[in-house]
């Protein structure tokens, strides 16, 4: 008895044509984004890396010098000072600029009256151009008619040399940065807080949890992803501090506010050594890449990130 067998079925062939036409609009938007990233992000990074290996004044033909620019930067006595100042500034900015907006958002989230008005007041400094805000604080810090010393005089305290003393100059810059970025951080935290289900707080209250225990056991776990993202953005932004030392102190007094980016600016536009400035920029980029890789590794195990 003959047994009928089914002829072998070949592997189904994919039809790329209909799928491509169906996603043509998406490819168009994606190509636009890729072109923008290529011209404004990837090409400057690649050009900066090549420039760090050259002696180039943009007039004469560039000369390939290998790692000499990196050796020049590493031998600079200000190099270590700039990195220490940047790391200290980052730590202080995290203590002030990361914690304070979260606390303000918690307070605003608990309020029942005038919430919209207070949000506007908190966000108001963000509307000022950064240069205007920095110059406003330059008047606040003035040792003569400055606002801060006048307030200290009203309570019987001696005035301070805010920007002229190496012991207070760096923390003065941190206060400026915290005030300028307070509104943005607060609104982001506030949006994250309002996405937390109210049933969780009610269950915690029924279990007898107080305010701080509700914050620790409900708010922090529910907003963990936003907190991690804001931490990464805060570190990246504060390690690139430039406008505050540029407009307020010029890196002084005695290099107390010299940051890595301000030293990079001096190499490029004061000493006309674009190669050394680019070498310093590559070093900073590598450090920030390490922070970003640590964030990706840490957030990979986050169940909110996987979802």
Short mmCIF file of C-alpha atoms in Angstrom, two decimals:
data_model
loop_
_atom_site.label_atom_id
_atom_site.label_comp_id
_atom_site.label_asym_id
_atom_site.label_seq_id
_atom_site.Cartn_x
_atom_site.Cartn_y
_atom_site.Cartn_z
CA UNK A 1 0.00 0.00 0.00
CA UNK A 2 1.46 3.23 -1.08
CA UNK A 3 1.60 6.01 1.52
CA UNK A 4 1.03 9.50 0.30
CA UNK A 5 3.67 11.85 1.55
CA UNK A 6 3.38 15.64 1.83
CA UNK A 7 5.84 17.38 -0.44
CA UNK A 8 8.57 19.20 1.49
CA UNK A 9 7.58 22.75 2.23
CA UNK A 10 10.26 25.32 1.63
CA UNK A 11 11.11 28.11 4.03
CA UNK A 12 8.60 30.94 3.62
CA UNK A 13 10.18 33.84 1.92
CA UNK A 14 9.92 37.26 3.55
CA UNK A 15 8.43 39.95 1.47
CA UNK A 16 10.58 42.96 2.13
CA UNK A 17 8.79 45.19 -0.34
CA UNK A 18 5.41 45.60 1.46
CA UNK A 19 7.10 45.83 4.85
CA UNK A 20 9.46 48.53 3.61
CA UNK A 21 6.64 50.54 2.04
CA UNK A 22 4.55 50.17 5.20
CA UNK A 23 7.40 51.53 7.37
CA UNK A 24 8.63 54.10 4.87
CA UNK A 25 7.38 57.05 6.95
CA UNK A 26 9.08 55.69 10.06
CA UNK A 27 12.35 55.24 8.12
CA UNK A 28 12.07 58.84 6.93
CA UNK A 29 11.76 60.19 10.50
CA UNK A 30 14.53 57.86 11.66
CA UNK A 31 16.91 58.97 8.92
CA UNK A 32 16.32 62.62 9.84
CA UNK A 33 17.21 61.91 13.47
CA UNK A 34 20.27 59.90 12.43
CA UNK A 35 21.49 62.71 10.15
CA UNK A 36 21.09 65.26 12.97
CA UNK A 37 22.96 63.01 15.40
CA UNK A 38 25.67 62.34 12.82
CA UNK A 39 26.32 66.03 12.10
CA UNK A 40 25.82 67.53 15.56
CA UNK A 41 26.94 64.73 17.91
CA UNK A 42 28.95 61.93 16.32
CA UNK A 43 31.01 63.98 13.88
CA UNK A 44 32.10 66.56 16.55
CA UNK A 45 33.14 63.72 18.86
CA UNK A 46 35.14 62.01 16.10
CA UNK A 47 36.62 65.35 15.00
CA UNK A 48 37.58 66.17 18.58
CA UNK A 49 39.33 62.83 18.99
CA UNK A 50 41.31 63.35 15.75
CA UNK A 51 42.14 66.91 16.81
CA UNK A 52 43.49 65.65 20.13
CA UNK A 53 46.18 63.77 18.18
CA UNK A 54 47.18 66.77 16.06
CA UNK A 55 48.82 70.15 16.36
CA UNK A 56 46.32 72.31 14.51
CA UNK A 57 45.90 76.08 14.51
CA UNK A 58 43.37 75.98 11.62
CA UNK A 59 45.72 78.13 9.53
CA UNK A 60 48.66 75.88 8.71
CA UNK A 61 48.28 72.21 7.69
CA UNK A 62 47.69 70.02 10.77
CA UNK A 63 50.66 68.09 12.17
CA UNK A 64 50.21 64.60 13.60
CA UNK A 65 51.74 64.57 17.12
CA UNK A 66 50.34 61.32 18.57
CA UNK A 67 49.84 61.48 22.34
CA UNK A 68 51.89 64.65 22.91
CA UNK A 69 48.75 66.69 23.63
CA UNK A 70 47.73 64.24 26.35
CA UNK A 71 51.24 64.42 27.86
CA UNK A 72 51.04 68.23 27.82
CA UNK A 73 47.72 68.23 29.65
CA UNK A 74 48.83 65.63 32.20
CA UNK A 75 52.00 67.62 32.98
CA UNK A 76 50.01 70.81 33.66
CA UNK A 77 49.91 71.47 37.45
CA UNK A 78 46.39 72.93 37.07
CA UNK A 79 45.14 69.64 35.58
CA UNK A 80 44.84 67.88 38.95
CA UNK A 81 43.35 70.99 40.58
CA UNK A 82 40.69 71.25 37.87
CA UNK A 83 39.65 67.60 38.30
CA UNK A 84 39.52 67.88 42.10
CA UNK A 85 37.45 71.06 41.88
CA UNK A 86 35.10 69.44 39.35
CA UNK A 87 34.59 66.33 41.50
CA UNK A 88 34.02 68.40 44.66
CA UNK A 89 31.62 70.65 42.77
CA UNK A 90 29.75 67.57 41.49
CA UNK A 91 29.43 66.10 44.99
CA UNK A 92 28.20 69.41 46.45
CA UNK A 93 25.81 69.90 43.54
CA UNK A 94 24.41 66.41 44.12
CA UNK A 95 23.83 67.18 47.80
CA UNK A 96 22.09 70.46 46.98
CA UNK A 97 20.78 70.19 43.43
CA UNK A 98 19.64 66.57 43.65
CA UNK A 99 18.13 66.41 47.13
CA UNK A 100 16.63 69.89 47.42
CA UNK A 101 14.35 69.64 44.32
CA UNK A 102 13.12 66.23 45.52
CA UNK A 103 12.26 67.63 48.95
CA UNK A 104 10.54 70.65 47.38
CA UNK A 105 8.53 68.32 45.11
CA UNK A 106 7.47 66.26 48.16
CA UNK A 107 6.28 69.39 49.93
CA UNK A 108 4.39 70.65 46.86
CA UNK A 109 2.81 67.23 46.39
CA UNK A 110 1.47 67.32 49.95
CA UNK A 111 -0.01 70.81 49.64
CA UNK A 112 -3.70 71.23 48.94
CA UNK A 113 -3.80 75.01 48.33
CA UNK A 114 -1.85 77.40 46.07
CA UNK A 115 -0.09 74.47 44.43
CA UNK A 116 -0.16 76.02 40.93
CA UNK A 117 1.14 79.38 42.18
CA UNK A 118 4.01 77.74 44.06
CA UNK A 119 4.91 75.65 41.01
CA UNK A 120 5.17 78.87 38.99
CA UNK A 121 7.35 80.49 41.65
CA UNK A 122 9.66 77.46 41.78
CA UNK A 123 9.92 77.25 37.99
CA UNK A 124 10.45 81.02 37.53
CA UNK A 125 14.31 80.93 37.70
CA UNK A 126 14.39 78.49 34.77
CA UNK A 127 12.81 81.16 32.54
CA UNK A 128 15.79 83.45 33.03
CA UNK A 129 18.68 83.06 30.58
CA UNK A 130 21.62 81.40 32.39
CA UNK A 131 23.91 84.38 31.84
CA UNK A 132 21.32 86.76 33.36
CA UNK A 133 20.84 84.50 36.38
CA UNK A 134 24.61 84.23 36.94
CA UNK A 135 25.09 88.01 36.66
CA UNK A 136 22.19 88.50 39.10
CA UNK A 137 24.04 86.38 41.65
CA UNK A 138 27.20 88.34 40.94
CA UNK A 139 25.41 91.34 42.44
CA UNK A 140 24.09 89.20 45.33
CA UNK A 141 27.69 88.16 46.12
CA UNK A 142 29.13 91.68 45.90
CA UNK A 143 31.09 92.27 49.13
CA UNK A 144 29.90 95.92 49.23
CA UNK A 145 26.23 96.53 48.33
CA UNK A 146 25.51 92.84 47.67
CA UNK A 147 22.22 91.39 48.91
CA UNK A 148 23.71 88.51 50.90
CA UNK A 149 26.10 90.66 52.93
CA UNK A 150 23.30 93.15 53.61
CA UNK A 151 21.16 90.32 54.98
CA UNK A 152 24.07 89.13 57.13
CA UNK A 153 24.51 92.71 58.39
CA UNK A 154 20.83 92.90 59.41
CA UNK A 155 21.29 89.90 61.73
CA UNK A 156 24.59 91.19 63.10
CA UNK A 157 26.92 88.89 61.20
CA UNK A 158 30.04 90.04 59.33
CA UNK A 159 29.98 90.00 55.57
CA UNK A 160 31.75 87.36 53.53
CA UNK A 161 34.02 87.55 50.51
CA UNK A 162 31.83 85.12 48.64
CA UNK A 163 33.68 84.96 45.34
CA UNK A 164 37.03 86.39 46.47
CA UNK A 165 37.86 83.73 49.06
CA UNK A 166 39.10 80.27 48.08
CA UNK A 167 37.08 78.74 50.96
CA UNK A 168 33.68 80.10 49.82
CA UNK A 169 34.04 80.56 46.05
CA UNK A 170 33.22 76.98 45.03
CA UNK A 171 30.16 76.61 47.28
CA UNK A 172 28.97 80.00 45.96
CA UNK A 173 28.97 78.54 42.45
CA UNK A 174 27.04 75.51 43.70
CA UNK A 175 24.33 77.78 45.14
CA UNK A 176 23.98 79.55 41.80
CA UNK A 177 23.65 76.26 39.91
CA UNK A 178 21.13 74.89 42.43
CA UNK A 179 18.95 77.99 42.16
CA UNK A 180 19.05 77.97 38.35
CA UNK A 181 18.07 74.30 38.00
CA UNK A 182 15.70 73.98 40.95
CA UNK A 183 12.53 74.44 38.88
CA UNK A 184 13.25 71.81 36.25
CA UNK A 185 14.18 69.12 38.76
CA UNK A 186 11.21 69.91 40.97
CA UNK A 187 8.68 69.63 38.13
CA UNK A 188 10.14 66.30 36.95
CA UNK A 189 10.04 64.88 40.49
CA UNK A 190 6.52 66.25 40.97
CA UNK A 191 5.31 64.53 37.79
CA UNK A 192 6.84 61.25 39.00
CA UNK A 193 5.22 61.63 42.44
CA UNK A 194 1.77 62.16 40.96
CA UNK A 195 2.07 58.89 39.03
CA UNK A 196 2.36 56.90 42.28
CA UNK A 197 -1.00 55.17 42.99
CA UNK A 198 -2.77 56.68 46.00
CA UNK A 199 -3.83 53.20 47.17
CA UNK A 200 -0.24 52.48 48.16
CA UNK A 201 -0.16 55.49 50.50
CA UNK A 202 -3.56 54.53 51.95
CA UNK A 203 -2.35 50.98 52.60
CA UNK A 204 0.80 52.34 54.23
CA UNK A 205 -1.26 54.66 56.47
CA UNK A 206 -3.47 51.73 57.50
CA UNK A 207 -0.30 49.87 58.48
CA UNK A 208 0.67 52.79 60.70
CA UNK A 209 3.45 54.17 58.51
CA UNK A 210 4.36 57.77 59.20
CA UNK A 211 5.38 60.42 56.68
CA UNK A 212 9.04 59.43 56.41
CA UNK A 213 8.29 55.69 56.27
CA UNK A 214 5.80 56.32 53.45
CA UNK A 215 8.50 58.25 51.61
CA UNK A 216 11.08 55.49 52.10
CA UNK A 217 8.89 52.44 51.47
CA UNK A 218 6.45 53.83 48.85
CA UNK A 219 7.71 56.99 47.16
CA UNK A 220 11.36 56.06 46.66
CA UNK A 221 10.71 52.55 45.19
CA UNK A 222 7.94 53.85 42.93
CA UNK A 223 10.09 56.70 41.55
CA UNK A 224 13.37 54.77 41.49
CA UNK A 225 13.76 54.93 37.71
CA UNK A 226 13.26 58.72 37.60
CA UNK A 227 15.68 59.14 40.51
CA UNK A 228 18.35 57.14 38.66
CA UNK A 229 17.86 59.06 35.42
CA UNK A 230 18.03 62.39 37.25
CA UNK A 231 21.17 61.24 39.09
CA UNK A 232 22.88 60.41 35.79
CA UNK A 233 21.81 63.71 34.18
CA UNK A 234 22.91 65.64 37.28
CA UNK A 235 26.37 64.08 37.24
CA UNK A 236 26.82 64.70 33.51
CA UNK A 237 25.61 68.31 33.74
CA UNK A 238 27.60 69.30 36.82
CA UNK A 239 30.86 67.78 35.59
CA UNK A 240 30.58 70.08 32.56
CA UNK A 241 30.24 73.24 34.65
CA UNK A 242 31.51 76.24 32.71
CA UNK A 243 29.29 79.31 32.69
CA UNK A 244 29.42 79.89 36.47
CA UNK A 245 33.24 80.02 36.79
CA UNK A 246 33.51 81.83 33.43
CA UNK A 247 31.21 84.71 34.42
CA UNK A 248 31.74 84.87 38.19
CA UNK A 249 35.31 83.98 39.10
CA UNK A 250 37.37 83.33 35.96
CA UNK A 251 38.63 80.14 37.61
CA UNK A 252 39.97 81.99 40.67
CA UNK A 253 40.79 82.84 43.32
CA UNK A 254 44.02 80.79 43.21
CA UNK A 255 42.38 78.26 40.83
CA UNK A 256 39.81 77.42 43.54
CA UNK A 257 37.00 77.35 40.95
CA UNK A 258 38.97 76.08 37.97
CA UNK A 259 36.86 73.35 36.35
CA UNK A 260 37.80 70.84 33.67
CA UNK A 261 35.65 72.50 30.98
CA UNK A 262 36.93 75.97 31.89
CA UNK A 263 40.51 74.68 31.62
CA UNK A 264 39.55 73.18 28.25
CA UNK A 265 38.29 76.62 27.17
CA UNK A 266 41.55 78.25 28.27
CA UNK A 267 43.64 75.78 26.27
CA UNK A 268 41.57 76.29 23.12
CA UNK A 269 40.72 80.01 23.13
CA UNK A 270 43.32 81.63 25.42
CA UNK A 271 46.45 79.59 24.62
CA UNK A 272 45.30 78.67 21.05
CA UNK A 273 46.21 75.05 21.77
CA UNK A 274 43.20 73.28 20.30
CA UNK A 275 44.92 69.89 20.45
CA UNK A 276 45.43 70.04 24.22
CA UNK A 277 41.89 71.31 24.71
CA UNK A 278 40.55 68.42 22.65
CA UNK A 279 42.67 65.94 24.60
CA UNK A 280 41.14 67.22 27.84
CA UNK A 281 37.69 66.94 26.27
CA UNK A 282 38.33 63.31 25.31
CA UNK A 283 39.38 62.55 28.90
CA UNK A 284 36.18 64.11 30.24
CA UNK A 285 34.10 62.19 27.71
CA UNK A 286 35.68 58.89 28.81
CA UNK A 287 34.91 59.64 32.47
CA UNK A 288 31.28 60.46 31.63
CA UNK A 289 31.03 57.28 29.55
CA UNK A 290 32.10 55.29 32.63
CA UNK A 291 29.30 56.93 34.64
CA UNK A 292 26.80 56.19 31.86
CA UNK A 293 27.93 52.55 31.61
CA UNK A 294 27.58 52.17 35.39
CA UNK A 295 24.04 53.57 35.16
CA UNK A 296 23.09 51.16 32.35
CA UNK A 297 24.57 48.23 34.26
CA UNK A 298 22.76 49.22 37.45
CA UNK A 299 19.41 49.91 35.77
CA UNK A 300 19.51 46.64 33.79
CA UNK A 301 18.33 44.76 36.85
CA UNK A 302 15.52 47.27 37.49
CA UNK A 303 12.12 45.61 36.93
CA UNK A 304 10.65 49.01 35.95
CA UNK A 305 13.32 49.36 33.27
CA UNK A 306 12.59 45.87 31.89
CA UNK A 307 8.90 46.59 31.75
#
